[in-house]
C-alpha atoms as one frame of an Amber mdcrd trajectory, in Angstrom:
protein
 -27.968   3.381   7.552 -24.795   3.556   9.639 -21.409   2.701   8.116 -19.083
   0.777  10.444 -15.435   1.828  10.218 -12.242   0.355  11.649  -8.904   2.179
  11.995  -5.399   0.762  11.461  -2.515   3.120  12.255   0.581   2.626  14.392
   0.231   6.068  16.014  -2.369   6.190  18.828  -2.701   9.969  18.507  -3.646
   9.612  14.832  -6.241   6.974  15.647  -7.692   9.184  18.384  -7.892  12.152
  16.027  -9.573  10.118  13.315 -12.044   8.650  15.773 -12.956  12.142  16.993
 -13.519  13.370  13.431 -15.557  10.349  12.363 -17.722  10.216  15.464 -18.935
  13.741  14.713 -20.600  12.303  11.619 -23.943  10.740  12.438 -23.763   8.086
   9.735 -20.437   6.556  10.812 -19.603   4.323  13.769 -15.999   3.431  14.661
 -16.121  -0.232  15.673 -12.459  -0.842  16.445  -8.841   0.172  15.973  -5.479
  -1.554  15.713  -1.839  -0.485  15.722  -0.417  -3.188  13.443  -1.461  -4.841
  10.215  -1.624  -8.294  11.752  -3.845  -7.111  14.612  -5.991  -5.179  12.150
  -6.667  -8.218   9.974  -7.671 -10.311  12.994  -9.882  -7.542  14.381 -11.566
  -7.054  11.005 -12.262 -10.778  10.881 -14.042 -10.461  14.239 -15.954  -7.159
  13.925 -16.565  -7.238  10.132 -16.480  -3.486   9.422 -17.874  -1.964   6.243
 -14.741   0.147   5.719 -11.178   0.041   7.065  -9.024   3.179   7.151  -5.431
   1.953   6.924  -2.026   3.658   6.922   0.763   2.373   4.671   3.606   2.392
   7.192   2.677   0.385  10.265   5.956   0.027  12.140   7.022  -3.585  12.629
   5.231  -6.390  10.846   3.359  -6.263   7.558   2.863  -2.927   5.811  -0.370
  -1.320   4.675  -0.282  -2.846   1.204   0.046  -6.397   2.514  -2.574  -5.593
   5.162  -4.908  -4.432   2.390  -4.270  -7.624   0.442  -5.100  -9.776   3.477
  -8.182  -7.734   4.376  -9.513  -8.083   0.837  -9.009 -11.857   1.051 -11.242
 -12.231   4.132 -14.512 -14.179   3.704 -16.434 -10.937   4.287 -13.932  -8.328
   3.084 -14.273  -4.676   4.054 -13.616  -1.834   1.648 -10.101  -0.577   2.414
  -9.361   3.130   2.245  -5.667   4.057   2.469  -4.943   7.188   4.516  -1.245
   8.039   4.482   1.476  10.656   4.068   3.130   8.729   1.206   2.225   9.796
  -2.319   4.802   8.028  -4.507   3.427   6.201  -7.533   4.781   2.902  -6.202
   2.662   3.092  -3.039  -0.398   4.397  -4.875  -0.341   1.692  -7.556   0.594
  -0.998  -5.054  -2.403  -0.136  -2.885  -4.831  -0.141  -5.804  -3.456  -3.448
  -7.099  -3.797  -4.931  -3.590  -7.503  -4.111  -3.672  -7.784  -0.720  -1.963
 -11.063   1.089  -2.620  -9.477   4.498  -2.218  -6.317   6.448  -1.425  -6.104
   9.691   0.542  -3.264  11.775   1.912  -3.401  12.729   5.582  -3.408  16.456
   4.834  -6.888  16.312   3.259  -9.891  17.983   4.863 -12.117  15.834   7.111
 -14.874  16.158   4.513 -12.709  14.276   1.998 -12.233  11.399   4.439 -15.992
  11.208   4.998 -16.588  11.288   1.234 -14.023   8.538   0.730 -15.660   6.341
   3.362 -19.104   6.840   1.832 -17.841   6.086  -1.682 -15.934   3.002  -0.542
 -18.905   1.717   1.475 -21.077   2.067  -1.633 -18.704  -0.162  -3.589 -16.935
   2.604  -5.484 -13.305   3.631  -5.923 -12.342   6.926  -4.296  -9.331   8.669
  -5.828  -9.196  12.487  -5.808  -8.602  13.966  -9.265  -4.811  14.244  -9.188
  -4.335  10.730  -7.804  -6.756   9.248 -10.335  -4.835  10.927 -13.155  -1.561
   9.502 -11.840  -2.981   5.990 -11.647  -4.151   6.220 -15.253  -0.780   7.620
 -16.342   1.161   4.785 -14.705  -1.229   2.121 -15.991  -0.785   3.404 -19.547
   3.010   3.293 -19.446   4.725   0.280 -20.998   5.553  -1.929 -18.019   9.180
  -3.143 -17.919   9.320  -6.932 -18.066  11.517  -8.340 -15.307  11.749 -12.018
 -14.451  10.687 -13.182 -10.988  14.338 -13.708 -10.062  15.265 -10.197 -11.224
  12.451  -8.785  -9.089  13.762 -10.763  -6.103  17.287  -9.402  -6.660  16.087
  -5.815  -6.998  13.778  -6.096  -3.989  16.716  -7.184  -1.841  18.894  -4.449
  -3.342  16.228  -1.927  -2.323  16.729  -2.947   1.319  20.378  -1.914   1.045
  21.719  -5.458   0.752  25.121  -5.816  -0.927  25.673  -8.265  -3.792  27.269
 -10.741  -1.390  24.222 -10.638   0.902  21.795 -10.996  -2.005  23.752 -14.009
  -3.258  23.601 -15.606   0.187  19.855 -15.015   0.583  19.026 -16.377  -2.885
  21.558 -19.246  -2.733  23.367 -18.142  -5.892  26.862 -16.871  -6.643  27.834
 -13.225  -6.420  28.628 -13.336 -10.150  25.052 -14.429 -10.834  23.732 -11.473
  -8.843  25.931  -9.105 -10.856  24.636 -10.668 -14.067  21.021 -10.200 -12.948
  21.691  -6.561 -12.075  23.280  -5.977 -15.473  20.190  -7.391 -17.201  17.927
  -5.284 -14.965  19.842  -2.096 -15.818  19.471  -2.840 -19.518  15.751  -3.536
 -19.320  15.043  -0.411 -17.265  17.401   1.844 -19.204  19.412   2.882 -16.141
  23.038   2.749 -15.076  22.880   2.438 -11.286  21.182   0.437  -8.537  19.530
   3.519  -7.073  17.959   4.497 -10.398  16.877   0.910 -11.066  15.170   0.782
  -7.669  13.434   4.112  -8.294  12.220   3.183 -11.798  11.038  -0.262 -10.699
   9.315   1.271  -7.682   7.482   3.826  -9.799   6.367   1.018 -12.120   4.999
  -0.938  -9.162   7.427  -3.824  -9.692   8.904  -3.727  -6.182
């Protein structure tokens, strides 16, 4: 039985390389490719692939995690296999929580990509040993409890927004933003915005 695969990556050369690798495998057929998350979701709705190979960074528009979330919400959802250069815990956990059926780094051998596709198509979760261990480690850690508003403040801070800009976007005073940041620092056990962003990112909060 042939497994139908769709590719989502914002680099045409990467898509071409993946297509060449996959088409050498007799049990896989590439049924489409897209350069953005939005286009990928619409194409998947039309061609209904068994598996989607998706990058995390897709240029403008929605990223790979949001793309995964939308793909998994389709009436006939494909299995989504993340193929990326990013290996931070935040991306890994975010992808799994969004519904990804696997996570691979782009420096893996072609055989690993084929194995991931086959596992995902069979309904399994494909995480190479080290990545699986990291997922378990993060899941076992006590998760810091931030309020929804604190997450909103920290998410904006992670974009580089100053307190004044965060206050404007959330329709609150600058003093309120400072108060939220102070509470966030205390909950995360940090003393700076950069460390708060890093800790929250590793915990999958932002």
